[in-house]
Coordinates of C-alpha atoms in Angstrom, one line a residue:
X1 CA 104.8 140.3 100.6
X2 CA 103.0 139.6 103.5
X3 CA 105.0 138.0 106.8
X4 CA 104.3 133.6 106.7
X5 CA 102.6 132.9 109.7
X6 CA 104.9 131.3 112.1
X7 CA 104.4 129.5 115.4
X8 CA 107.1 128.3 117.6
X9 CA 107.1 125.9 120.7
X10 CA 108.5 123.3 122.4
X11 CA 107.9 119.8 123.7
X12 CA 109.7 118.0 126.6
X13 CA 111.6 114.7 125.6
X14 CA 112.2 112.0 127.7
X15 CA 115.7 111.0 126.2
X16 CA 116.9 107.2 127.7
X17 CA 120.0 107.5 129.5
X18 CA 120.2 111.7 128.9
X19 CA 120.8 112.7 132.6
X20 CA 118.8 115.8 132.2
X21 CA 115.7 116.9 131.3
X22 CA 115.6 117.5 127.4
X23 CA 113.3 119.5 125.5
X24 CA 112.5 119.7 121.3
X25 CA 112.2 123.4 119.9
X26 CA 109.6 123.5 116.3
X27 CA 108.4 125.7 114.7
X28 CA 105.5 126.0 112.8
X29 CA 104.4 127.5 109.3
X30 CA 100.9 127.9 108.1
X31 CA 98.3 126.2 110.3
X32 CA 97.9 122.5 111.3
X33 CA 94.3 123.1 111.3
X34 CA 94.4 123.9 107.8
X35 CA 93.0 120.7 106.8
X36 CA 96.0 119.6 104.9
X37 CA 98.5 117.2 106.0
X38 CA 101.6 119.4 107.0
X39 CA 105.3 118.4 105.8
X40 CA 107.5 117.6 108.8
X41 CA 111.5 118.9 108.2
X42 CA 114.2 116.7 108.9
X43 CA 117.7 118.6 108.9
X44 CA 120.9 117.1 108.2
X45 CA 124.3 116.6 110.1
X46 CA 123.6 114.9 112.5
X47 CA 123.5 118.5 114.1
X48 CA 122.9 120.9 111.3
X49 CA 119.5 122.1 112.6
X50 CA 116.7 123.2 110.8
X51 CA 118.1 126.9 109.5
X52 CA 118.9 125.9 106.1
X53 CA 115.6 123.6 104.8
X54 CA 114.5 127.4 104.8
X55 CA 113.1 126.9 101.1
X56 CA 110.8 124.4 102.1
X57 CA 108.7 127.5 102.9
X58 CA 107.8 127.7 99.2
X59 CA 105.7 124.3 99.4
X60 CA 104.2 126.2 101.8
X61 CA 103.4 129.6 99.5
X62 CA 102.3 127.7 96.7
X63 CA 100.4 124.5 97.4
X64 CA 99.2 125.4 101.4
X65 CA 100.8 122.7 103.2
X66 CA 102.3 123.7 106.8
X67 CA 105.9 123.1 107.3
X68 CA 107.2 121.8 110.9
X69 CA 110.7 122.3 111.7
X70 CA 112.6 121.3 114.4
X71 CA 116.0 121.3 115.9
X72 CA 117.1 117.6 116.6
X73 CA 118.2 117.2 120.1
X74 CA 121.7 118.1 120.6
X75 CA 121.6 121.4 118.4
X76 CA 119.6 124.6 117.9
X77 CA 117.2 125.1 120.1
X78 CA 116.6 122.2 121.3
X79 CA 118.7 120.4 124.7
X80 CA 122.4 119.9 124.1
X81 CA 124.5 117.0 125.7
X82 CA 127.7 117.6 125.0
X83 CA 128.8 116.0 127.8
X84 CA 127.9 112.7 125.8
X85 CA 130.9 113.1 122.5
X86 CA 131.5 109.8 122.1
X87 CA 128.6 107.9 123.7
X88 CA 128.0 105.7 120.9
X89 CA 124.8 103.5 123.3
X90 CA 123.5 107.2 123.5
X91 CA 123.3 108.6 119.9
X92 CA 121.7 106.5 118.2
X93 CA 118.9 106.0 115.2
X94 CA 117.1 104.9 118.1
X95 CA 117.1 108.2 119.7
X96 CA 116.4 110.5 117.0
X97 CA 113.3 108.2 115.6
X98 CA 111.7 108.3 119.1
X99 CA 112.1 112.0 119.5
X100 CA 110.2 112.6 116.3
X101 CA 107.5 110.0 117.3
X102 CA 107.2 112.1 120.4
X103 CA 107.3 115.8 118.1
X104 CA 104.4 113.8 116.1
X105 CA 102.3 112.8 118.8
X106 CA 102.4 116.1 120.5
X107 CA 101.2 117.8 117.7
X108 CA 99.0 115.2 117.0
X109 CA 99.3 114.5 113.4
X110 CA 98.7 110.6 113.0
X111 CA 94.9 111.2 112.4
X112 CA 93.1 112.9 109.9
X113 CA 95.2 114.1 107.3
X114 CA 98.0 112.7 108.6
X115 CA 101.8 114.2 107.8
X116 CA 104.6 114.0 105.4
X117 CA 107.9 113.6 105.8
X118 CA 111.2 115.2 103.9
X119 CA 114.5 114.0 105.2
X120 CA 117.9 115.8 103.7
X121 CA 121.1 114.1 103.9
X122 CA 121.3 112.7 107.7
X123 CA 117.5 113.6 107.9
X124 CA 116.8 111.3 104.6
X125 CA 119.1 108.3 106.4
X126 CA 116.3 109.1 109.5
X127 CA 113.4 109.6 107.3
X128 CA 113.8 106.3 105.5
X129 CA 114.5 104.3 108.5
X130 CA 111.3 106.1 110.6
X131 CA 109.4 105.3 107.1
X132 CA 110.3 101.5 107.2
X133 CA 108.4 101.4 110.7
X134 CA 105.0 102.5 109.5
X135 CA 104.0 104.6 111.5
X136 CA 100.7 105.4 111.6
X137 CA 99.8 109.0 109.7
X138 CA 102.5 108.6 107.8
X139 CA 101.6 109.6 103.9
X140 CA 104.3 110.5 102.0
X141 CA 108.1 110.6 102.2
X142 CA 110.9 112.8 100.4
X143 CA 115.0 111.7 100.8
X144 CA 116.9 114.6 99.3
X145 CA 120.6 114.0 99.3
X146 CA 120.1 110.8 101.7
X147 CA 122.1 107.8 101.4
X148 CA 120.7 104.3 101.7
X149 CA 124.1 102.9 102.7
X150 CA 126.9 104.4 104.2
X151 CA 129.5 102.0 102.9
X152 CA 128.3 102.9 99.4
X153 CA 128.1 106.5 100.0
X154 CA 132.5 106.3 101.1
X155 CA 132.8 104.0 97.9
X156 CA 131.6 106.8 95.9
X157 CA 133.4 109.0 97.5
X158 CA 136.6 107.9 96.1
X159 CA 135.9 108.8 92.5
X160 CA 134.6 112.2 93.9
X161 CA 138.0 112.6 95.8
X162 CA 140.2 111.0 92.6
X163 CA 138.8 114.2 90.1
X164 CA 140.1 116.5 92.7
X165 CA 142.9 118.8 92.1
X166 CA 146.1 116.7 92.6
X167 CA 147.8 118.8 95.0
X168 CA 144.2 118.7 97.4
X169 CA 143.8 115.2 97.0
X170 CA 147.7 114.9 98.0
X171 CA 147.0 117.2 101.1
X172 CA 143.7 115.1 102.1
X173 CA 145.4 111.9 101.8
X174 CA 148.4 113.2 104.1
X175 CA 145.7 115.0 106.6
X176 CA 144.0 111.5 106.5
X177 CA 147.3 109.5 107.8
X178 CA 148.2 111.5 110.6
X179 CA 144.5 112.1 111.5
X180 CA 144.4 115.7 111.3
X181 CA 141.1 117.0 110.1
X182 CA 141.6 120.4 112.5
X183 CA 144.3 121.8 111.2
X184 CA 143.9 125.1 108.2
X185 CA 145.5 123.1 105.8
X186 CA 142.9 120.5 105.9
X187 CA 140.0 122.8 106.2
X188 CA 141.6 124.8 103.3
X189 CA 141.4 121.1 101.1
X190 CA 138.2 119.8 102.5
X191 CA 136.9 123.4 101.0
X192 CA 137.3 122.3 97.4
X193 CA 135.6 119.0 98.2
X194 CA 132.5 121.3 99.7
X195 CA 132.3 123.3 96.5
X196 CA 131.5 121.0 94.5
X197 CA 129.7 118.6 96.4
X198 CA 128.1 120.2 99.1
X199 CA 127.3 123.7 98.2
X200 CA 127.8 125.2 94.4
X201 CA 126.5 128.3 95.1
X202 CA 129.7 131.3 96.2
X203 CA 128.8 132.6 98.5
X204 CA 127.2 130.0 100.5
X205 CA 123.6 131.3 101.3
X206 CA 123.2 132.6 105.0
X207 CA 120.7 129.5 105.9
X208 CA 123.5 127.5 104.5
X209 CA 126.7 128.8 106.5
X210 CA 124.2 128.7 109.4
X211 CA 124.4 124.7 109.0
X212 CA 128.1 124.9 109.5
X213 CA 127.8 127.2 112.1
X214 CA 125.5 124.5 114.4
X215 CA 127.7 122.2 113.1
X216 CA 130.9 123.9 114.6
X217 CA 129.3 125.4 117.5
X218 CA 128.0 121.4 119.0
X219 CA 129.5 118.7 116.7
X220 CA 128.7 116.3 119.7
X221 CA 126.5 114.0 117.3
X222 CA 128.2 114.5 114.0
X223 CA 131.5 113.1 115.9
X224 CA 130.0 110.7 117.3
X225 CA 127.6 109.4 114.9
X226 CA 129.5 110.5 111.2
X227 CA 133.0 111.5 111.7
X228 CA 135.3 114.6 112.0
X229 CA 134.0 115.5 108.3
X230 CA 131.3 114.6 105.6
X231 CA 134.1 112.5 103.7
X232 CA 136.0 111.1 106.1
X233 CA 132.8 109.0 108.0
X234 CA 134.6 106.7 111.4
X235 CA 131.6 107.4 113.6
X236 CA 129.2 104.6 114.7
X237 CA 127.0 104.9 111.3
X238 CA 129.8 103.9 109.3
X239 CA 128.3 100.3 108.8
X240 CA 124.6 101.4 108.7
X241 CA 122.5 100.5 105.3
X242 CA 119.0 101.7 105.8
X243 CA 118.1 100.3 102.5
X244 CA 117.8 96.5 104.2
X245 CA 114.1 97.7 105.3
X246 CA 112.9 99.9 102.9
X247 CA 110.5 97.1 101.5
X248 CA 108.2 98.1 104.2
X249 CA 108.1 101.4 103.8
X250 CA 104.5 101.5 103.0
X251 CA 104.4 105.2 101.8
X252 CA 104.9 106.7 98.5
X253 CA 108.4 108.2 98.0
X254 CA 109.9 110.8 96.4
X255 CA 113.7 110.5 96.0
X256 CA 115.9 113.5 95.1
X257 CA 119.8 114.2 94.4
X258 CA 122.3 116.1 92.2
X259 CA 124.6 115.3 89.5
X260 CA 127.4 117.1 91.6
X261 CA 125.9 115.6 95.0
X262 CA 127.9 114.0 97.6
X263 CA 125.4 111.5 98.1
X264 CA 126.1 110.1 94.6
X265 CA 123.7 107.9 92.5
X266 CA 125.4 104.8 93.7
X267 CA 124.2 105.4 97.6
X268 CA 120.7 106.3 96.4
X269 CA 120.0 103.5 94.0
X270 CA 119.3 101.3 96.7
X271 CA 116.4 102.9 98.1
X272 CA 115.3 103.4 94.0
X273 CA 115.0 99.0 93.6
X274 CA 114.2 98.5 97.4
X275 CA 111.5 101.1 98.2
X276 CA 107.7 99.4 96.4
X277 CA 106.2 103.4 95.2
X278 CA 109.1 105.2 94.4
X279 CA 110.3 108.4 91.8
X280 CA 114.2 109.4 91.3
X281 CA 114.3 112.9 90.2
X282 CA 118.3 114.0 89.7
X283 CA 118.6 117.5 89.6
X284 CA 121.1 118.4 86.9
X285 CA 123.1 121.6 88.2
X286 CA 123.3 120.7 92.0
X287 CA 125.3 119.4 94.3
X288 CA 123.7 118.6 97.8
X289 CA 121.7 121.6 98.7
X290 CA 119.5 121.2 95.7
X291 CA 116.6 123.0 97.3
X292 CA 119.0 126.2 97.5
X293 CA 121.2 125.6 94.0
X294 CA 118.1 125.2 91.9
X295 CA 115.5 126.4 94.6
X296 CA 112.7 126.9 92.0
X297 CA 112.5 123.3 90.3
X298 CA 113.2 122.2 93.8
X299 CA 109.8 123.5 95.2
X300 CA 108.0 122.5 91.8
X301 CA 108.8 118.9 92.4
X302 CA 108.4 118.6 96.2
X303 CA 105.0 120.4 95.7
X304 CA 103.4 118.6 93.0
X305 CA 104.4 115.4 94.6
X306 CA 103.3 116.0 97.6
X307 CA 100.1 117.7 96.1
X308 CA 99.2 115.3 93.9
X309 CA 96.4 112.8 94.5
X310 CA 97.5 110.0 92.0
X311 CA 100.8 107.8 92.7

């Protein structure tokens, strides 16, 4: 199989209140003078980077479209500010939605064909707010795994962390008091959780344990933003409900989960009766990395929405 042509670059971001100059690392797969509208990557975490939305590349293979992916500032490639854990005025929704107006202008894709956009977990939470703007260019959307509310999403989460093993749940309960979400003996609970609502697959897929790699390596945003773990969420989003604007978002939406998933029916729903062109698509044996655990129906539903001509 011939190499996918990649291009890789990097635009300077003026981030409010950063201190430093910051800078946006993408890269590029297929041509943006292709003709057709290219599909721009939003990764999850807040911090994950873009490593593990690897199997987007299939939209790519069979339907043409270019994929852009980026790092979001504060992992990857891109500028890091650790120095800022904590800054709540700094990390913001704000922050992310203006550094992907300034990826889109620079590559200039709000004419002509204009541009997609697929959000996964974190990235759907910023996908659907960016989408509620209308911004110009903007003609489709996908939210894999993204919730429309936070409080929702932890509500859930209690009858995902009741099914648990008894003696886990005890030990996550107990980790939970004292505030210890460092220690083995909560990373060794917080496992089980991740098995069988993160990632089914054992092992984890390289692009996959890369995700938790960026994640360890600069959890400066996640911290800040989410919390010290994907179920226990005390960060500054813990409040946020996206879904209060989705009647504006003016774009045709695709909405994707899995019957294992962390981000649970009852957090999507709300995007489901709030969002005016909307499909649900559940994805019956995954968990949150659908686009790895069933990679192939993944890709067939992305690409034929996307593809098609017809809401």
């Amino acid at each position: 199989m011939a190499p996918l042509p990649v291009s890789e670059g990097e635009v300077d971001f003026d981030a409010p209140n950063a201190g430093k100059p910051c800078k946006t690392w993408y890269k590029i797969v297929g041509s943006l003078d292709s003709g057709k509208a290219p599909l721009v990557a939003l990764h999850g975490g807040p911090g994950a980077g873009h490593e593990y939305l690897a199997p987007l590349t299939d939209v790519y293979e069979r339907h043409g479209i270019p994929i852009v992916f980026y790092d979001q500032i504060g992992c990857g490639r891109s500028t890091h500010l650790r120095e800022k854990k904590g800054d709540t005025s700094f990390w913001t929704f704000e922050l992310f939605m203006r550094e992907l107006d300034n990826l889109i202008d620079h590559l200039r894709l709000r004419d002509g064909p204009g541009f997609y956009l697929f959000g996964q977990s974190w990235g759907g939470m910023l996908g659907g707010a960016y989408a509620s703007r209308r911004p110009r260019g903007l003609r489709k959307l996908v939210i894999a795994g993204g919730p429309a509310s936070i409080p929702l999403l932890v509500k859930g989460y209690e009858g995902l962390i009741a099914a648990l093993p008894p003696d886990v749940r005890s030990t996550l309960e107990e980790c939970n008091k004292r505030g210890d979400y460092e220690s083995e003996e909560f990373e060794k609970a917080a496992s089980v959780f991740y098995s069988r609502h993160v990632c089914r697959l054992d092992p984890h897929p390289e692009e996959v344990q890369c995700a938790f790699k960026n994640l360890k390596d600069d959890p400066t945003a996640y911290l800040t933003l989410q919390g010290p773990s994907e179920f226990i969420i005390i960060g500054s989003f813990k409040d946020w409900e996206g879904y209060h604007d989705a009647h504006n978002i003016e774009a045709e939406t695709l909405l994707l989960n899995g019957r294992y998933d962390e981000a649970h029916d009852l957090c999507v729903e709300p995007w489901f009766k709030t969002i005016p062109k909307v499909k649900w698509v559940t994805l019956e044996n995954s968990s949150h990395m659908g686009h790895f655990e069933e990679r192939e129906r993944f890709g067939q539903i992305v690409g034929s929405f996307l593809a098609s001509t017809t809401p």
